[in-house]
Short mmCIF file of C-alpha atoms in Angstrom, two decimals:
data_model
loop_
_atom_site.label_atom_id
_atom_site.label_comp_id
_atom_site.label_asym_id
_atom_site.label_seq_id
_atom_site.Cartn_x
_atom_site.Cartn_y
_atom_site.Cartn_z
CA UNK A 23 -2.93 16.66 11.66
CA UNK A 24 -6.43 17.06 13.45
CA UNK A 25 -6.96 15.13 16.58
CA UNK A 26 -10.12 14.12 18.53
CA UNK A 27 -9.08 13.39 22.33
CA UNK A 28 -11.22 10.68 24.26
CA UNK A 29 -10.72 10.19 27.95
CA UNK A 30 -12.40 7.83 30.67
CA UNK A 31 -12.19 6.80 34.02
CA UNK A 32 -13.78 3.77 35.54
CA UNK A 33 -16.61 3.73 38.07
CA UNK A 34 -14.00 3.61 40.87
CA UNK A 35 -13.43 7.27 40.22
CA UNK A 36 -10.68 9.51 39.39
CA UNK A 37 -9.59 10.12 42.83
CA UNK A 38 -8.91 6.41 43.25
CA UNK A 39 -7.24 6.21 39.91
CA UNK A 40 -5.01 9.02 40.84
CA UNK A 41 -2.74 10.00 37.75
CA UNK A 42 -5.12 8.79 35.16
CA UNK A 43 -7.81 11.32 36.21
CA UNK A 44 -9.82 12.66 33.24
CA UNK A 45 -7.85 16.15 33.56
CA UNK A 46 -4.54 14.10 33.61
CA UNK A 47 -5.44 12.14 30.60
CA UNK A 48 -6.48 15.11 28.53
CA UNK A 49 -3.28 17.04 29.70
CA UNK A 50 -1.13 14.37 28.31
CA UNK A 51 -2.90 13.90 25.16
CA UNK A 52 -2.83 17.64 24.56
CA UNK A 53 0.94 17.47 24.99
CA UNK A 54 1.21 14.65 22.56
CA UNK A 55 -0.51 16.59 19.85
CA UNK A 56 1.37 19.76 20.59
CA UNK A 57 4.69 17.79 20.23
CA UNK A 58 3.76 16.63 16.94
CA UNK A 59 2.39 20.00 15.54
CA UNK A 60 -1.18 18.82 15.31
CA UNK A 61 -4.43 20.48 16.41
CA UNK A 62 -7.09 19.40 18.94
CA UNK A 63 -10.55 19.71 17.34
CA UNK A 64 -12.63 17.61 19.71
CA UNK A 65 -12.52 16.52 23.19
CA UNK A 66 -14.85 14.19 24.84
CA UNK A 67 -14.70 12.36 28.20
CA UNK A 68 -16.84 9.72 30.30
CA UNK A 69 -16.43 9.80 33.93
CA UNK A 70 -17.15 6.78 35.98
CA UNK A 71 -18.16 4.49 33.00
CA UNK A 72 -16.76 0.84 32.42
CA UNK A 73 -14.63 0.13 29.54
CA UNK A 74 -16.87 -2.82 28.82
CA UNK A 75 -19.80 -0.29 28.03
CA UNK A 76 -19.94 1.00 24.60
CA UNK A 77 -23.17 3.07 25.44
CA UNK A 78 -20.90 5.96 27.12
CA UNK A 79 -22.25 9.16 25.99
CA UNK A 80 -18.91 10.69 25.18
CA UNK A 81 -17.73 7.86 23.20
CA UNK A 82 -21.17 7.40 21.56
CA UNK A 83 -21.01 11.22 20.25
CA UNK A 84 -17.55 10.58 18.81
CA UNK A 85 -18.66 7.23 17.08
CA UNK A 86 -22.08 8.79 15.78
CA UNK A 87 -19.84 11.74 14.17
CA UNK A 88 -17.41 9.06 12.61
CA UNK A 89 -20.15 6.88 11.12
CA UNK A 90 -22.20 9.89 9.74
CA UNK A 91 -18.97 11.07 7.82
CA UNK A 92 -19.13 14.45 9.65
CA UNK A 93 -15.99 13.97 11.60
CA UNK A 94 -13.50 16.90 11.28
CA UNK A 95 -10.76 14.96 12.81
CA UNK A 96 -8.03 12.67 11.34
CA UNK A 97 -7.07 10.71 14.33
CA UNK A 98 -8.74 9.51 17.58
CA UNK A 99 -6.10 9.86 20.45
CA UNK A 100 -6.31 8.21 23.90
CA UNK A 101 -4.32 8.20 26.91
CA UNK A 102 -4.01 4.46 26.78
CA UNK A 103 -5.89 1.82 24.70
CA UNK A 104 -7.61 0.34 27.79
CA UNK A 105 -9.38 4.03 28.05
CA UNK A 106 -11.21 3.18 24.75
CA UNK A 107 -12.26 -0.23 25.56
CA UNK A 108 -11.18 -3.41 27.47
CA UNK A 109 -12.76 -5.74 25.08
CA UNK A 110 -10.60 -7.37 22.18
CA UNK A 111 -13.73 -7.68 20.20
CA UNK A 112 -15.04 -4.22 20.67
CA UNK A 113 -11.61 -2.85 19.96
CA UNK A 114 -11.40 -4.86 16.61
CA UNK A 115 -14.80 -3.36 15.73
CA UNK A 116 -13.82 0.28 16.53
CA UNK A 117 -10.56 -0.18 14.52
CA UNK A 118 -12.43 -1.43 11.83
CA UNK A 119 -14.85 1.59 11.61
CA UNK A 120 -11.86 3.91 12.02
CA UNK A 121 -10.07 2.20 9.01
CA UNK A 122 -13.30 2.17 6.77
CA UNK A 123 -13.57 6.06 7.35
CA UNK A 124 -10.06 6.70 6.71
CA UNK A 125 -9.27 7.92 10.30
CA UNK A 126 -6.36 7.04 12.44
CA UNK A 127 -5.97 5.96 15.99
CA UNK A 128 -3.09 6.87 18.42
CA UNK A 129 -2.29 6.29 22.21
CA UNK A 130 -0.19 8.95 23.89
CA UNK A 131 1.57 6.69 26.31
CA UNK A 132 1.66 3.62 24.09
CA UNK A 133 3.62 3.35 20.88
CA UNK A 134 0.30 2.72 18.87
CA UNK A 135 0.01 5.19 16.05
CA UNK A 136 -2.18 4.32 13.11
CA UNK A 137 -2.58 7.73 12.01
CA UNK A 138 0.17 7.51 9.29
CA UNK A 139 -0.20 5.69 6.01
CA UNK A 140 2.09 2.89 7.17
CA UNK A 141 -0.05 2.62 10.29
CA UNK A 142 -3.29 2.64 8.45
CA UNK A 143 -2.00 -0.03 6.31
CA UNK A 144 -0.88 -2.18 9.13
CA UNK A 145 -4.27 -1.50 10.89
CA UNK A 146 -6.07 -2.51 7.73
CA UNK A 147 -4.09 -5.81 7.31
CA UNK A 148 -4.65 -6.57 10.93
CA UNK A 149 -8.54 -6.26 10.75
CA UNK A 150 -8.07 -8.55 7.64
CA UNK A 151 -6.31 -11.47 9.23
CA UNK A 152 -8.25 -10.92 12.53
CA UNK A 153 -11.23 -11.70 10.40
CA UNK A 154 -9.52 -14.67 8.83
CA UNK A 155 -8.46 -16.08 12.22
CA UNK A 156 -12.38 -15.70 13.39
CA UNK A 157 -13.42 -17.42 10.19
CA UNK A 158 -10.70 -20.25 10.80
CA UNK A 159 -12.16 -20.66 14.47
CA UNK A 160 -15.54 -20.87 12.71
CA UNK A 161 -14.22 -23.54 10.36
CA UNK A 162 -12.72 -25.47 13.36
CA UNK A 163 -16.22 -25.53 15.05
CA UNK A 164 -17.80 -26.60 11.62
CA UNK A 165 -15.20 -29.42 11.57
CA UNK A 166 -15.88 -30.47 15.15
CA UNK A 167 -19.63 -30.59 14.55
CA UNK A 168 -19.04 -32.69 11.27
CA UNK A 169 -17.27 -35.18 13.36
CA UNK A 170 -19.98 -35.55 15.83
CA UNK A 171 -22.57 -36.05 12.78
CA UNK A 172 -20.08 -38.71 11.29
CA UNK A 173 -20.42 -40.69 14.57
CA UNK A 174 -24.10 -40.57 14.04
CA UNK A 175 -24.96 -38.26 16.97
CA UNK A 176 -26.66 -34.74 17.14
CA UNK A 177 -24.00 -31.98 16.49
CA UNK A 178 -25.72 -29.00 17.99
CA UNK A 179 -28.85 -26.93 18.87
CA UNK A 180 -32.13 -28.10 20.32
CA UNK A 181 -33.07 -31.79 19.57
CA UNK A 182 -35.57 -32.33 16.83
CA UNK A 183 -39.23 -32.55 17.91
CA UNK A 184 -39.80 -36.38 19.25
CA UNK A 185 -36.35 -36.61 20.51
CA UNK A 186 -34.36 -35.58 23.79
CA UNK A 187 -30.67 -35.17 24.83
CA UNK A 188 -29.03 -37.48 27.20
CA UNK A 189 -26.72 -36.44 30.02
CA UNK A 190 -24.32 -33.55 29.52
CA UNK A 191 -21.63 -34.39 26.83
CA UNK A 192 -23.90 -37.13 25.48
CA UNK A 193 -24.87 -36.03 21.80
CA UNK A 194 -26.84 -39.23 21.08
CA UNK A 195 -30.60 -38.57 20.78
CA UNK A 196 -33.13 -40.44 22.72
CA UNK A 197 -36.81 -40.82 22.07
CA UNK A 198 -39.21 -38.60 23.81
CA UNK A 199 -42.04 -41.15 24.07
CA UNK A 200 -44.92 -38.39 24.27
CA UNK A 201 -43.73 -36.15 21.23
CA UNK A 202 -42.42 -39.40 19.43
CA UNK A 203 -46.02 -40.57 19.38
CA UNK A 204 -47.30 -37.27 17.95
CA UNK A 205 -44.69 -37.64 15.14
CA UNK A 206 -45.79 -41.01 14.23
CA UNK A 207 -49.34 -40.19 14.21
CA UNK A 208 -48.50 -36.91 12.02
CA UNK A 209 -46.89 -38.91 9.23
CA UNK A 210 -49.80 -41.75 9.42
CA UNK A 211 -52.33 -39.05 8.95
CA UNK A 212 -50.66 -37.15 6.19
CA UNK A 213 -49.91 -40.45 4.32
CA UNK A 214 -53.69 -41.71 4.50
CA UNK A 215 -56.02 -39.03 5.11
CA UNK A 216 -57.78 -36.31 2.93
CA UNK A 217 -57.57 -32.60 4.00
CA UNK A 218 -54.72 -33.77 5.86
CA UNK A 219 -53.00 -30.62 6.89
CA UNK A 220 -55.88 -28.92 8.50
CA UNK A 221 -56.77 -32.03 10.31
CA UNK A 222 -53.30 -32.45 11.62
CA UNK A 223 -53.35 -28.65 12.79
CA UNK A 224 -56.60 -28.91 14.38
CA UNK A 225 -55.83 -32.10 16.22
CA UNK A 226 -52.39 -30.83 17.43
CA UNK A 227 -53.45 -27.12 17.77
CA UNK A 228 -50.95 -25.24 20.04
CA UNK A 229 -48.33 -27.91 19.59
CA UNK A 230 -47.58 -28.01 15.79
CA UNK A 231 -47.83 -24.80 13.56
CA UNK A 232 -48.13 -25.10 9.77
CA UNK A 233 -44.47 -24.41 9.28
CA UNK A 234 -43.37 -26.91 12.12
CA UNK A 235 -45.46 -29.58 10.39
CA UNK A 236 -43.63 -29.49 7.17
CA UNK A 237 -40.39 -29.28 8.81
CA UNK A 238 -41.20 -32.55 10.68
CA UNK A 239 -42.62 -34.24 7.33
CA UNK A 240 -39.37 -33.58 5.35
CA UNK A 241 -36.97 -34.27 8.34
CA UNK A 242 -34.77 -37.49 7.63
CA UNK A 243 -33.92 -37.61 11.36
CA UNK A 244 -37.09 -39.79 11.89
CA UNK A 245 -35.56 -42.39 9.72
CA UNK A 246 -32.69 -42.83 11.98
CA UNK A 247 -30.40 -40.66 9.98
CA UNK A 248 -28.15 -37.53 10.86
CA UNK A 249 -28.33 -34.86 8.07
CA UNK A 250 -25.57 -31.97 8.58
CA UNK A 251 -24.19 -29.48 6.16
CA UNK A 252 -25.86 -31.32 3.09
CA UNK A 253 -24.35 -34.84 4.18
CA UNK A 254 -26.38 -37.85 5.59
CA UNK A 255 -25.08 -40.27 8.18
CA UNK A 256 -26.26 -43.22 10.06
CA UNK A 257 -27.57 -42.23 13.19
CA UNK A 258 -27.11 -43.91 16.68
CA UNK A 259 -30.75 -43.06 17.60
CA UNK A 260 -33.75 -45.12 17.12
CA UNK A 261 -35.82 -44.23 14.01
CA UNK A 262 -39.62 -43.21 14.55
CA UNK A 263 -40.93 -44.31 11.03
CA UNK A 264 -40.28 -46.58 8.22
CA UNK A 265 -38.75 -45.80 4.89
CA UNK A 266 -41.81 -46.66 3.11
CA UNK A 267 -43.97 -44.36 5.21
CA UNK A 268 -41.22 -41.57 4.59
CA UNK A 269 -41.49 -42.18 1.06
CA UNK A 270 -45.37 -42.20 0.99
CA UNK A 271 -45.36 -38.79 2.62
CA UNK A 272 -42.67 -37.33 0.42
CA UNK A 273 -44.62 -38.16 -2.96
CA UNK A 274 -47.65 -36.12 -1.43
CA UNK A 275 -45.83 -33.00 0.00
CA UNK A 276 -46.24 -29.87 -1.85
CA UNK A 277 -43.09 -28.72 -3.95
CA UNK A 278 -41.35 -25.46 -2.57
CA UNK A 279 -42.54 -22.60 -4.85
CA UNK A 280 -39.49 -20.60 -4.23
CA UNK A 281 -35.96 -21.63 -5.09
CA UNK A 282 -32.70 -20.02 -5.52
CA UNK A 283 -30.27 -20.19 -8.49
CA UNK A 284 -27.62 -22.17 -6.80
CA UNK A 285 -24.85 -21.30 -9.26
CA UNK A 286 -25.79 -17.51 -9.09
CA UNK A 287 -25.88 -17.51 -5.32
CA UNK A 288 -22.51 -19.35 -5.05
CA UNK A 289 -20.48 -16.71 -7.14
CA UNK A 290 -18.50 -14.71 -4.62
CA UNK A 291 -18.36 -11.44 -6.73
CA UNK A 292 -15.14 -10.03 -5.01
CA UNK A 293 -15.30 -6.73 -6.71
CA UNK A 294 -18.88 -6.09 -5.58
CA UNK A 295 -19.27 -2.52 -4.43
CA UNK A 296 -15.75 -1.56 -5.47
CA UNK A 297 -16.26 -1.50 -9.29
CA UNK A 298 -17.05 1.92 -10.88
CA UNK A 299 -18.16 2.46 -14.46
CA UNK A 300 -15.09 4.58 -16.14
CA UNK A 301 -17.70 6.37 -18.55
CA UNK A 302 -20.15 7.77 -16.07
CA UNK A 303 -18.77 6.96 -12.73
CA UNK A 304 -21.56 5.02 -11.30
CA UNK A 305 -21.19 1.99 -9.22
CA UNK A 306 -21.63 -1.09 -11.09
CA UNK A 307 -24.01 -3.85 -9.87
CA UNK A 308 -23.32 -7.51 -9.57
CA UNK A 309 -25.58 -9.59 -11.65
CA UNK A 310 -26.07 -13.28 -13.21
CA UNK A 311 -27.63 -14.57 -16.10
CA UNK A 312 -30.87 -16.51 -15.63
CA UNK A 313 -29.05 -19.79 -16.09
CA UNK A 314 -26.67 -18.96 -13.41
CA UNK A 315 -23.77 -19.96 -15.65
CA UNK A 316 -22.67 -16.33 -16.51
CA UNK A 317 -21.75 -13.58 -14.11
CA UNK A 318 -21.24 -9.66 -14.70
CA UNK A 319 -20.76 -6.39 -13.25
CA UNK A 320 -23.27 -4.03 -15.16
CA UNK A 321 -23.38 -0.22 -15.11
CA UNK A 322 -27.19 0.63 -14.19
CA UNK A 323 -26.63 4.01 -16.20
CA UNK A 324 -24.76 3.30 -19.58
CA UNK A 325 -25.31 -0.67 -19.40
CA UNK A 326 -21.59 -1.15 -19.50
CA UNK A 327 -20.91 -4.84 -18.94
CA UNK A 328 -17.89 -6.70 -17.48
CA UNK A 329 -17.20 -10.37 -17.14
CA UNK A 330 -17.16 -11.01 -13.27
CA UNK A 331 -14.76 -13.87 -13.80
CA UNK A 332 -12.05 -11.76 -15.45
CA UNK A 333 -12.62 -8.86 -13.31
CA UNK A 334 -12.03 -10.85 -10.15
CA UNK A 335 -9.04 -12.85 -11.57
CA UNK A 336 -7.40 -9.52 -12.10
CA UNK A 337 -7.91 -8.54 -8.46
CA UNK A 338 -6.75 -11.89 -7.22
CA UNK A 339 -3.54 -11.37 -9.39
CA UNK A 340 -3.12 -8.11 -7.57
CA UNK A 341 -3.18 -9.98 -3.99
CA UNK A 342 -0.94 -12.70 -5.05
CA UNK A 343 1.81 -9.93 -5.72
CA UNK A 344 1.58 -9.00 -2.06
CA UNK A 345 3.54 -12.17 -1.34
CA UNK A 346 6.80 -11.43 0.67
CA UNK A 347 9.92 -13.78 -0.42
CA UNK A 348 10.89 -16.21 2.20
CA UNK A 349 14.46 -14.86 1.82
CA UNK A 350 13.32 -11.43 2.69
CA UNK A 351 11.46 -12.73 5.67
CA UNK A 352 14.66 -14.30 7.07
CA UNK A 353 16.74 -11.36 6.59
CA UNK A 354 13.89 -8.82 7.84
CA UNK A 355 13.24 -10.51 10.96
CA UNK A 356 16.57 -10.19 12.77
CA UNK A 357 16.70 -6.49 11.52
CA UNK A 358 13.64 -5.63 12.97
CA UNK A 359 14.29 -7.30 16.16
CA UNK A 360 17.62 -5.45 16.50
CA UNK A 361 15.85 -2.05 15.63
CA UNK A 362 13.43 -2.60 18.19
CA UNK A 363 16.17 -3.47 20.98
CA UNK A 364 18.01 -0.34 19.77
CA UNK A 365 14.76 1.71 20.21
CA UNK A 366 14.21 0.36 23.82
CA UNK A 367 17.77 0.97 24.70
CA UNK A 368 17.68 4.47 23.51
CA UNK A 369 14.93 5.22 26.09
CA UNK A 370 16.98 3.64 29.09
CA UNK A 371 19.24 6.88 29.51
CA UNK A 372 16.21 8.96 29.67
CA UNK A 373 14.74 6.84 32.20
CA UNK A 374 18.05 6.57 34.33
CA UNK A 375 18.20 10.43 34.26
CA UNK A 376 14.55 10.79 35.54
CA UNK A 377 15.30 8.45 38.35
CA UNK A 378 18.37 10.56 39.40
CA UNK A 379 16.42 13.55 39.25
CA UNK A 380 13.76 11.92 41.56
CA UNK A 381 16.43 11.02 44.12
CA UNK A 382 17.89 14.43 44.05
CA UNK A 383 14.16 15.81 44.61
CA UNK A 384 13.85 13.41 47.57
CA UNK A 385 16.98 14.29 49.06
CA UNK A 386 16.17 18.07 49.01
CA UNK A 387 13.02 17.40 50.68
CA UNK A 388 14.50 15.37 53.36
CA UNK A 389 16.95 18.21 53.93
CA UNK A 390 14.28 20.76 54.44
CA UNK A 391 12.58 18.32 56.92
CA UNK A 392 16.02 17.93 58.88
CA UNK A 393 16.43 21.70 59.10
CA UNK A 394 12.99 22.23 60.56
CA UNK A 395 13.44 19.38 63.07
CA UNK A 396 17.13 20.85 64.07
CA UNK A 397 16.22 24.47 64.76
CA UNK A 398 13.84 26.95 65.56
CA UNK A 399 12.72 28.60 62.04
CA UNK A 400 11.27 32.09 61.94
CA UNK A 401 7.86 32.52 60.23
CA UNK A 402 9.42 34.31 57.08
CA UNK A 403 11.84 31.69 56.71
CA UNK A 404 9.33 28.95 57.46
CA UNK A 405 7.01 30.32 54.69
CA UNK A 406 9.80 30.21 52.20
CA UNK A 407 10.82 26.62 53.27
CA UNK A 408 7.28 25.77 52.83
CA UNK A 409 6.96 27.15 49.33
CA UNK A 410 10.35 25.15 48.38
CA UNK A 411 8.68 22.03 49.87
CA UNK A 412 5.53 22.26 47.67
CA UNK A 413 7.70 22.94 44.61
CA UNK A 414 9.74 19.90 45.21
CA UNK A 415 6.68 17.73 45.77
CA UNK A 416 4.96 18.93 42.54
CA UNK A 417 8.32 17.99 40.85
CA UNK A 418 8.65 14.78 42.44
CA UNK A 419 5.00 13.94 41.51
CA UNK A 420 5.65 14.79 37.94
CA UNK A 421 9.00 12.85 37.93
CA UNK A 422 7.22 9.69 39.35
CA UNK A 423 4.51 10.00 36.76
CA UNK A 424 6.96 10.10 33.81
CA UNK A 425 9.00 7.24 35.29
CA UNK A 426 5.87 5.14 35.66
CA UNK A 427 4.91 5.98 32.07
CA UNK A 428 8.30 5.01 30.68
CA UNK A 429 8.55 1.95 32.76
CA UNK A 430 5.21 0.59 31.59
CA UNK A 431 6.30 1.29 27.96
CA UNK A 432 9.58 -0.41 28.25
CA UNK A 433 7.93 -3.49 29.96
CA UNK A 434 5.16 -3.52 27.35
CA UNK A 435 7.42 -3.42 24.54
CA UNK A 436 4.62 -2.60 22.03
CA UNK A 437 5.87 -0.42 19.22
CA UNK A 438 5.97 -0.36 15.36
CA UNK A 439 8.79 -2.94 15.33
CA UNK A 440 6.68 -5.75 16.94
CA UNK A 441 3.68 -4.71 14.61
CA UNK A 442 6.05 -4.83 11.68
CA UNK A 443 7.05 -8.10 12.75
CA UNK A 444 3.62 -9.56 13.10
CA UNK A 445 2.71 -7.93 9.84
CA UNK A 446 5.28 -9.63 8.02
CA UNK A 447 4.23 -12.91 9.21
CA UNK A 448 0.69 -12.36 8.23
CA UNK A 449 1.63 -10.95 4.78
CA UNK A 450 3.25 -14.31 4.23
CA UNK A 451 -0.09 -15.95 5.02
CA UNK A 452 -1.77 -13.72 2.57
CA UNK A 453 -0.57 -15.63 -0.36
CA UNK A 454 -1.94 -18.84 0.97
CA UNK A 455 -5.22 -17.22 1.76
CA UNK A 456 -5.79 -16.17 -1.82
CA UNK A 457 -4.87 -19.53 -3.32
CA UNK A 458 -7.23 -21.32 -0.58
CA UNK A 459 -10.37 -20.39 -2.35
CA UNK A 460 -11.66 -19.41 0.96
CA UNK A 461 -13.98 -16.65 -0.40
CA UNK A 462 -14.99 -14.76 2.86
CA UNK A 463 -11.43 -13.75 4.05
CA UNK A 464 -10.50 -13.18 0.56
CA UNK A 465 -13.27 -10.67 0.23
CA UNK A 466 -12.32 -9.01 3.46
CA UNK A 467 -8.58 -8.74 2.28
CA UNK A 468 -9.94 -7.13 -1.02
CA UNK A 469 -11.90 -4.50 1.15
CA UNK A 470 -8.71 -3.53 3.01
CA UNK A 471 -6.35 -3.41 0.02
CA UNK A 472 -8.61 -2.00 -2.75
CA UNK A 473 -10.50 1.42 -2.59
CA UNK A 474 -11.85 1.46 -6.27
CA UNK A 475 -11.52 -0.36 -9.48
CA UNK A 476 -12.49 0.93 -13.09
CA UNK A 477 -13.11 -0.81 -16.45
CA UNK A 478 -12.36 1.05 -19.86
CA UNK A 479 -11.73 -0.44 -23.21
CA UNK A 480 -10.54 -3.78 -22.12
CA UNK A 481 -8.37 -2.76 -19.24
CA UNK A 482 -9.24 -2.77 -15.72
CA UNK A 483 -7.60 -0.26 -13.50
CA UNK A 484 -7.27 -1.10 -9.80
CA UNK A 485 -6.84 1.74 -7.15
CA UNK A 486 -5.32 0.46 -3.98
CA UNK A 487 -6.52 1.89 -0.78
CA UNK A 488 -4.72 5.25 0.17
CA UNK A 489 -3.41 3.66 3.08
CA UNK A 490 -1.03 1.59 0.77
CA UNK A 491 -0.51 3.53 -2.40
CA UNK A 492 -1.83 6.46 -4.32
CA UNK A 493 -0.68 4.90 -7.83
CA UNK A 494 -3.02 3.11 -10.11
CA UNK A 495 -2.26 -0.42 -11.00
CA UNK A 496 -3.48 -1.58 -14.38
CA UNK A 497 -4.32 -5.05 -15.11
CA UNK A 498 -5.38 -6.06 -18.65
CA UNK A 499 -8.03 -8.67 -19.31
CA UNK A 500 -5.60 -10.34 -21.66
CA UNK A 501 -2.78 -10.64 -19.04
CA UNK A 502 -1.50 -14.30 -18.68
CA UNK A 503 -0.63 -13.45 -15.16
#
């Protein structure tokens, strides 16, 4: 295993941080690599840089190397996760980039190691469900905005031209007299005048642009309605124009010249970017028929064509098979919790031994001090005692450091067993995610679990990500499941 080591100290300085100096971090990381029979191929460090700053020179060089595909290392190693970043959002992005480039991550003093196949699989699943949780948060926000719209209030953003907001927390729109008069005049001019667009833009130059004009003219907000997410609700605000005037304007508005094909746009293409032609090896493109009713994956080289619905159904079938039975979860959780407690208990004797050694070291140091205070010491003896004292001080510092690290590790309790417990719970949610028809998190799950898919003679072969399994999992188009 080849490692890239990254170290960082904050702007407070390495002297203030003491045992977490750059040199100390590098030394501990090198020992971590040596203990595992690995090789250090790169070392980078940033001194006096905040963990919130992603533009650190050393860190930027590592990420540039990673994203360019030139990285010769397999695993990014740090002294502690906080040395990499203190931001949860940034950490998720960094892990995502490592995962997509097939690289692992490890912490020398915390039981976090995503360099093994199992660790990378866990990392991938963590990224999938972190994305799912972000999407759920976004969905909750949209639901809240919808509730506001249903009440006839303005859900979010700047109020439309001609209206203004009330006090903080008041989502009702109130008439802005000056701009409301302009809106009424614009509708009247457009409904009655010839050469109306140019005349309106000339009259209200600097206030209304061409694009803004047509946004105003098409906006049902001026009828006293709230339109949100394609739905219309009665508004609590005062309308500025009549229905008759609005209808007369709509009848004369130019039609939009460009329109998307709704059905084609709505199809998710779950295998987009993952499906390869078995004949020539080219990546297949996602295409729709002009009608928008049919969807395909097409090879640009040999024109091989696959039904997108059939291919995507096979993929969803694969993800459904990841479900863990509830009975297994009930049995696995207590076993994993017991293993976690055992792992922590196994470390306690070593911690007790270190503390005994530290107490003995302190006794010997005190003994030297007592001897110096009790009698006159010749220069040669003083030199030997001074040398012994220095050795004991060095030993004391080393023992103190090891004890601190082990106590932090025991207190934190972060290890593979904790991650495994979390992953079991999230794997259970994956089945519900696939059946929910929520396309974006499903797509994220596919990217994390499937590396490549191929089609040949009516059979679709799914190649899972190397972090999960090296084997091919065939799924035939005719499979009932």
